[in-house]
XYZ file of C-alpha atoms in Angstrom:
303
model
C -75.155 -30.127 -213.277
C -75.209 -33.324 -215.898
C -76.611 -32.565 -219.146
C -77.127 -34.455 -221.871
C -75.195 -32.897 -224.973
C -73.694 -35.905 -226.848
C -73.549 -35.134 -230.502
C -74.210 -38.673 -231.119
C -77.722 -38.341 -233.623
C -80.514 -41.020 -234.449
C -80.054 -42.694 -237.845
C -83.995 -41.442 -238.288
C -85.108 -37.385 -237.213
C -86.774 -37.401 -233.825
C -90.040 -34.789 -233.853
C -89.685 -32.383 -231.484
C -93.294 -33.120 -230.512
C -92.239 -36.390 -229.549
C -88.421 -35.571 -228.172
C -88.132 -35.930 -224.303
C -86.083 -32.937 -223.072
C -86.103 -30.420 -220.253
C -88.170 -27.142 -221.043
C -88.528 -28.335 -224.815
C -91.795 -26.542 -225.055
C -90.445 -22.710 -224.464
C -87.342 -23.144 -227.152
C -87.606 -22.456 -230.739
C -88.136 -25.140 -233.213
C -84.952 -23.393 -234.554
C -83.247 -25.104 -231.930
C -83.797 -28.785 -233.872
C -81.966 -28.190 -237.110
C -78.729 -28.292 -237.260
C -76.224 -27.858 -240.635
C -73.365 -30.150 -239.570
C -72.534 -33.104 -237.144
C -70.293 -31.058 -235.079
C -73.378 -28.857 -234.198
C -74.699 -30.564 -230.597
C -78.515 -30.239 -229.534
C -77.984 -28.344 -226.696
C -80.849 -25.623 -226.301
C -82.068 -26.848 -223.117
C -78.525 -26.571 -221.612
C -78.410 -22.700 -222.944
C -81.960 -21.918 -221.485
C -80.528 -23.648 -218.339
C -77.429 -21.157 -218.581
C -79.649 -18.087 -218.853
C -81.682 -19.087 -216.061
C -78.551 -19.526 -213.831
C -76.855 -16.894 -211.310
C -73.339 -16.697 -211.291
C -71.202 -19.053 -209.470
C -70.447 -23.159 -209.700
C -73.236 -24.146 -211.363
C -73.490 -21.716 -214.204
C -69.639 -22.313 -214.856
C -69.837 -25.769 -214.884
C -73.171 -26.031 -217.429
C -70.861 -22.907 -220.032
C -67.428 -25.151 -219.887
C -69.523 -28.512 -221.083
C -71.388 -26.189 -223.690
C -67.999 -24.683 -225.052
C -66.642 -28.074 -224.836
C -69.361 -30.017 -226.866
C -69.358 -26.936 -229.496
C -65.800 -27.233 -229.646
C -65.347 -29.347 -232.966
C -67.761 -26.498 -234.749
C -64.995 -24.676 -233.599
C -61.950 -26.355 -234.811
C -64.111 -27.039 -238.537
C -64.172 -22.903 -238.868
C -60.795 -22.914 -237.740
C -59.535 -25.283 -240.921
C -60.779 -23.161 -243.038
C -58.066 -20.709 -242.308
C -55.213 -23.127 -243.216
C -52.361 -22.617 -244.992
C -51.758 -19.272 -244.480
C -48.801 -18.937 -242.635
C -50.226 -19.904 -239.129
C -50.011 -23.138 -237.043
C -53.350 -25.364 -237.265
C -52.837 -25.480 -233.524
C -53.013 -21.582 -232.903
C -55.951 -21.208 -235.175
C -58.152 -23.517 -233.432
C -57.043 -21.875 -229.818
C -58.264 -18.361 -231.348
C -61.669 -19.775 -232.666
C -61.794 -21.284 -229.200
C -61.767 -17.917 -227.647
C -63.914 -16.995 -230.265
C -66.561 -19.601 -229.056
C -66.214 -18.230 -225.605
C -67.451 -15.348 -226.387
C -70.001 -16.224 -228.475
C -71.299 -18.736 -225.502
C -71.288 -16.118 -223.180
C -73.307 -13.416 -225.397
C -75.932 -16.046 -226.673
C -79.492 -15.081 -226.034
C -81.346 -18.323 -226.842
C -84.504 -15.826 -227.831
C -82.659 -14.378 -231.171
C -82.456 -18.023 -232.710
C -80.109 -20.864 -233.171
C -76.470 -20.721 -231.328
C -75.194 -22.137 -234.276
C -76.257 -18.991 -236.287
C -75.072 -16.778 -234.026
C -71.599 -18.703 -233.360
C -70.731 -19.137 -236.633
C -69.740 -15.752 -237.600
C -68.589 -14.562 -234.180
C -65.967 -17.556 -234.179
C -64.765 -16.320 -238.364
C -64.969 -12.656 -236.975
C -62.115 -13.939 -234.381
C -60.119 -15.558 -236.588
C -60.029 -12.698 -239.124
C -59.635 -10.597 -236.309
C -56.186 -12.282 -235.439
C -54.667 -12.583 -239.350
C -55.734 -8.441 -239.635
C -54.056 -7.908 -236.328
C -50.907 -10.206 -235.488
C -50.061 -11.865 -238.910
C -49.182 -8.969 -241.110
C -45.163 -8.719 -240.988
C -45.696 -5.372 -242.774
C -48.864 -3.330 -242.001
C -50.983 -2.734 -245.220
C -54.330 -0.888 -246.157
C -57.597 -3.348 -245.247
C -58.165 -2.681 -249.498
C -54.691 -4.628 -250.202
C -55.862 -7.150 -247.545
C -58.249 -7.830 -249.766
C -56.791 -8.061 -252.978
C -54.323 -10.664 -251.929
C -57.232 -12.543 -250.611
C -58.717 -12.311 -253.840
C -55.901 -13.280 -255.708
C -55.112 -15.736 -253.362
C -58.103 -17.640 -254.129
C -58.061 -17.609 -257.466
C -54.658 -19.446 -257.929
C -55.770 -21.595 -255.866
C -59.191 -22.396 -258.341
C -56.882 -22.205 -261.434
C -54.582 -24.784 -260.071
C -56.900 -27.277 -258.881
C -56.111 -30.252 -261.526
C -52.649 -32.123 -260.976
C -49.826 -30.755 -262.600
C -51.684 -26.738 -263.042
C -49.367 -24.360 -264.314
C -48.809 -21.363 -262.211
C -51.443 -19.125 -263.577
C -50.420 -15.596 -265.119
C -51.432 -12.277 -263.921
C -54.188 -11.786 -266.745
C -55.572 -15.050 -266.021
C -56.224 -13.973 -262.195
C -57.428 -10.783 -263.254
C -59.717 -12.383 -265.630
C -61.081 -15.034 -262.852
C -61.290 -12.405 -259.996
C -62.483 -9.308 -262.413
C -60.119 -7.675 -261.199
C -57.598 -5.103 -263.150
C -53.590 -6.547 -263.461
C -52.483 -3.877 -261.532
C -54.770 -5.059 -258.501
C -53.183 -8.610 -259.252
C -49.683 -6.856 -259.054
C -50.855 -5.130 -256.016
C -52.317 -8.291 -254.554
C -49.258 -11.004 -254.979
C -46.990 -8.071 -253.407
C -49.117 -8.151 -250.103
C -48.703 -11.895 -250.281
C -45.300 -11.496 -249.918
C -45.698 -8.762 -246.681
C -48.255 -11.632 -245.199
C -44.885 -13.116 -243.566
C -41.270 -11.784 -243.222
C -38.182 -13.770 -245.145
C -36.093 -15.639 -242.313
C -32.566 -14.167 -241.708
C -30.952 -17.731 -242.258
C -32.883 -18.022 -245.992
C -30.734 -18.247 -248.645
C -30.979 -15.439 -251.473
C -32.797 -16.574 -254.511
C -29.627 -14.392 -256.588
C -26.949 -16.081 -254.379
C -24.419 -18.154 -256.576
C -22.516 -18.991 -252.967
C -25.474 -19.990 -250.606
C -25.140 -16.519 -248.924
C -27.946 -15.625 -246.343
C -29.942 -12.740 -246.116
C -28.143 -12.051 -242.855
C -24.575 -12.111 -244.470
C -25.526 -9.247 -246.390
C -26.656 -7.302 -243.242
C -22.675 -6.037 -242.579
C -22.092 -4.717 -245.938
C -21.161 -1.083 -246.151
C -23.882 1.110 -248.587
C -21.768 4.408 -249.233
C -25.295 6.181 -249.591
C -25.907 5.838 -245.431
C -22.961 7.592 -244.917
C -24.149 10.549 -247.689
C -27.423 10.989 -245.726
C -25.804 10.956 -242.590
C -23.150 13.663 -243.607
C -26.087 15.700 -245.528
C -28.234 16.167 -241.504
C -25.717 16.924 -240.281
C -24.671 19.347 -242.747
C -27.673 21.164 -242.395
C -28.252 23.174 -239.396
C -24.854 24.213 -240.409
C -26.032 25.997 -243.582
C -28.884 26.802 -242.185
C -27.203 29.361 -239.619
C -24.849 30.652 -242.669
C -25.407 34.192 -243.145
C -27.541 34.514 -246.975
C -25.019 35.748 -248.638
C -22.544 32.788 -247.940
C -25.490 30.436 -248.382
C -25.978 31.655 -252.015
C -21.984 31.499 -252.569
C -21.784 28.113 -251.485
C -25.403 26.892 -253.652
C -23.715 28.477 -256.654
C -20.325 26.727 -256.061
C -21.258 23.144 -255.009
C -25.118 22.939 -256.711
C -24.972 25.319 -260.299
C -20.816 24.071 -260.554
C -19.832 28.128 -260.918
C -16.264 29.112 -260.836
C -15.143 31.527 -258.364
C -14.386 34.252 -260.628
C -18.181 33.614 -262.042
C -19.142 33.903 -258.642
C -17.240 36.864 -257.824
C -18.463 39.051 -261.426
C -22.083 38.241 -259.984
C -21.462 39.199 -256.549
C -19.153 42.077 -257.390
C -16.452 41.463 -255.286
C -13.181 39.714 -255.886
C -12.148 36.506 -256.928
C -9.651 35.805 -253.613
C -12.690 37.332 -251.668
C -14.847 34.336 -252.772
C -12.146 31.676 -252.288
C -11.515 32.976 -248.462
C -15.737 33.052 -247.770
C -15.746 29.787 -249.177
C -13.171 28.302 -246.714
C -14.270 29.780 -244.063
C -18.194 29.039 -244.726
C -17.396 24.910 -245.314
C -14.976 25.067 -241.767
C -18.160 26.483 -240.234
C -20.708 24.135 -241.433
C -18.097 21.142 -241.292
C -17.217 22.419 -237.550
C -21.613 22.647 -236.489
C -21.590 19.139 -237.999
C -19.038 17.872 -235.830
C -20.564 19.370 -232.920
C -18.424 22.724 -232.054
C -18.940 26.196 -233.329
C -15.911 27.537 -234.952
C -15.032 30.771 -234.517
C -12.867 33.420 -236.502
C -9.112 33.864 -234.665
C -8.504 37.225 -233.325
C -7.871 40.083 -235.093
C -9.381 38.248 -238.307
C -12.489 39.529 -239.970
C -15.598 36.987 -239.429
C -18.055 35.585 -241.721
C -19.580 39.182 -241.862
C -16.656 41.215 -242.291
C -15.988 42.456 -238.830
C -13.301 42.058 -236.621
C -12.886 39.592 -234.121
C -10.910 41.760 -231.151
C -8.074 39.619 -229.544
């Protein structure tokens, strides 16, 4: 069904007294005043989209309404620049944002305008909260770097703006300089560092991904430590508390042996033969004593 919808305006306000359009009289005189140019008089075409059953007709009268409203669209969708998403993606999400807001419109509860607005900015918001983050943070940090955000970019409006410090964005948000801190760190979660970026330390142009093959020692102590643990975990106490004083409090095995009342070559042999059992549990097996040779708790292993 044709409708009218330009968003071509007179130079001088028409009266809505005096305004020829379908069903005029049972819309709001809401439905005259509009905020910007990209905002389309087209309350006759929504009353007509109420009115309508599903099928043809109905879809064709919502695709020329989304379509006319589209620039509104695209406007709310600039504001969101700059912030580490294609212009072209934002205005497809406040697209489907105006979509929804189309279909969900009663034309009783005022202008669509009023109603679209912050169902297209909930969308958009919806989409940096949702898909942008590289690294997840709390909704309270989102908001800090938003704040802080902002605020550089007030305090660097003139030309040549120094970067401002910490306490100056504190002091222009009201914010404390740890919420700054907290703030500019989020900033830098908003979007992850490209593997092929160079590294700011880098005196030879290395990459972030030619660092990704060097060995770190410490892996291999954490790795060693798991594994080491069921291990000592199935020692019998009293080797448990031999090996702790050996290894963790650095006691010699005669100390250890004048505590424990037994002798020194006693302590030396459950020392062995506790690290082979731990050392063989890490590895995957389960040592046991040879035959004939007392076990961890002194009895004797027949052959």
């Amino acid at each position: 069904m044709p409708s009218d919808l330009s968003t071509n305006r007179p130079d001088k306000p028409v009266s809505t007294e005096t305004a020829v359009r379908p069903d005029s009289s049972a819309l709001p005189a809401a439905h005259a005043k509009h905020s910007h140019d990209d905002a389309p008089d087209a309350a006759a075409a929504f009353a007509r989209l109420a009115e309508l059953e599903d099928g043809p007709e109905r879809d064709a009268v919502r695709d020329e309404l989304v379509t006319v409203w589209l620039p509104m669209a695209h406007r709310i969708a600039g504001r969101f620049r700059d912030r580490g998403e294609s212009v072209e993606d934002l205005r497809q999400v406040a697209a489907m944002g105006l979509v929804k807001a189309v279909d969900r419109y009663d034309p009783s509860r005022g202008a669509f305008e009023s109603y679209a607005v912050p169902t297209i900015t909930g969308e958009v918001k919806r989409h940096f909260r949702d898909r942008m983050w590289a690294l997840r943070v709390p909704r309270r940090v989102q908001e800090l770097r938003n704040k802080v955000r902002l605020a550089r970019r007030d305090l660097t409006l003139n030309p040549g703006s120094p970067e401002p410090t910490m306490a100056e964005i504190a002091a222009h948000t009201g914010l404390t300089e740890d919420e700054v801190g907290a703030g500019m760190e989020a900033m830098e979660s908003f979007s992850t560092l490209s593997l092929d970026a160079e590294l700011a330390s880098a005196e030879d142009n290395y990459s972030l991904a030619d660092t990704l093959g060097a060995v770190d020692s410490s892996y291999e102590l954490v790795v060693d430590r798991e594994a080491a643990r069921e291990g000592l975990r199935r020692l019998p106490e009293r080797e448990r508390a031999i090996l702790y004083m050996r290894f963790f409090e650095d006691m010699t095995q005669t100390r250890i042996a004048d505590v424990l009342g037994i002798s020194q070559m006693h302590v030396s042999r459950l020392i062995s033969r506790s690290c082979a059992r731990v050392r063989d549990e890490a590895m995957g097996g389960q040592q046991q004593p040879p035959a004939g040779r007392p076990d961890a708790d002194g009895r004797t292993r027949a052959a």
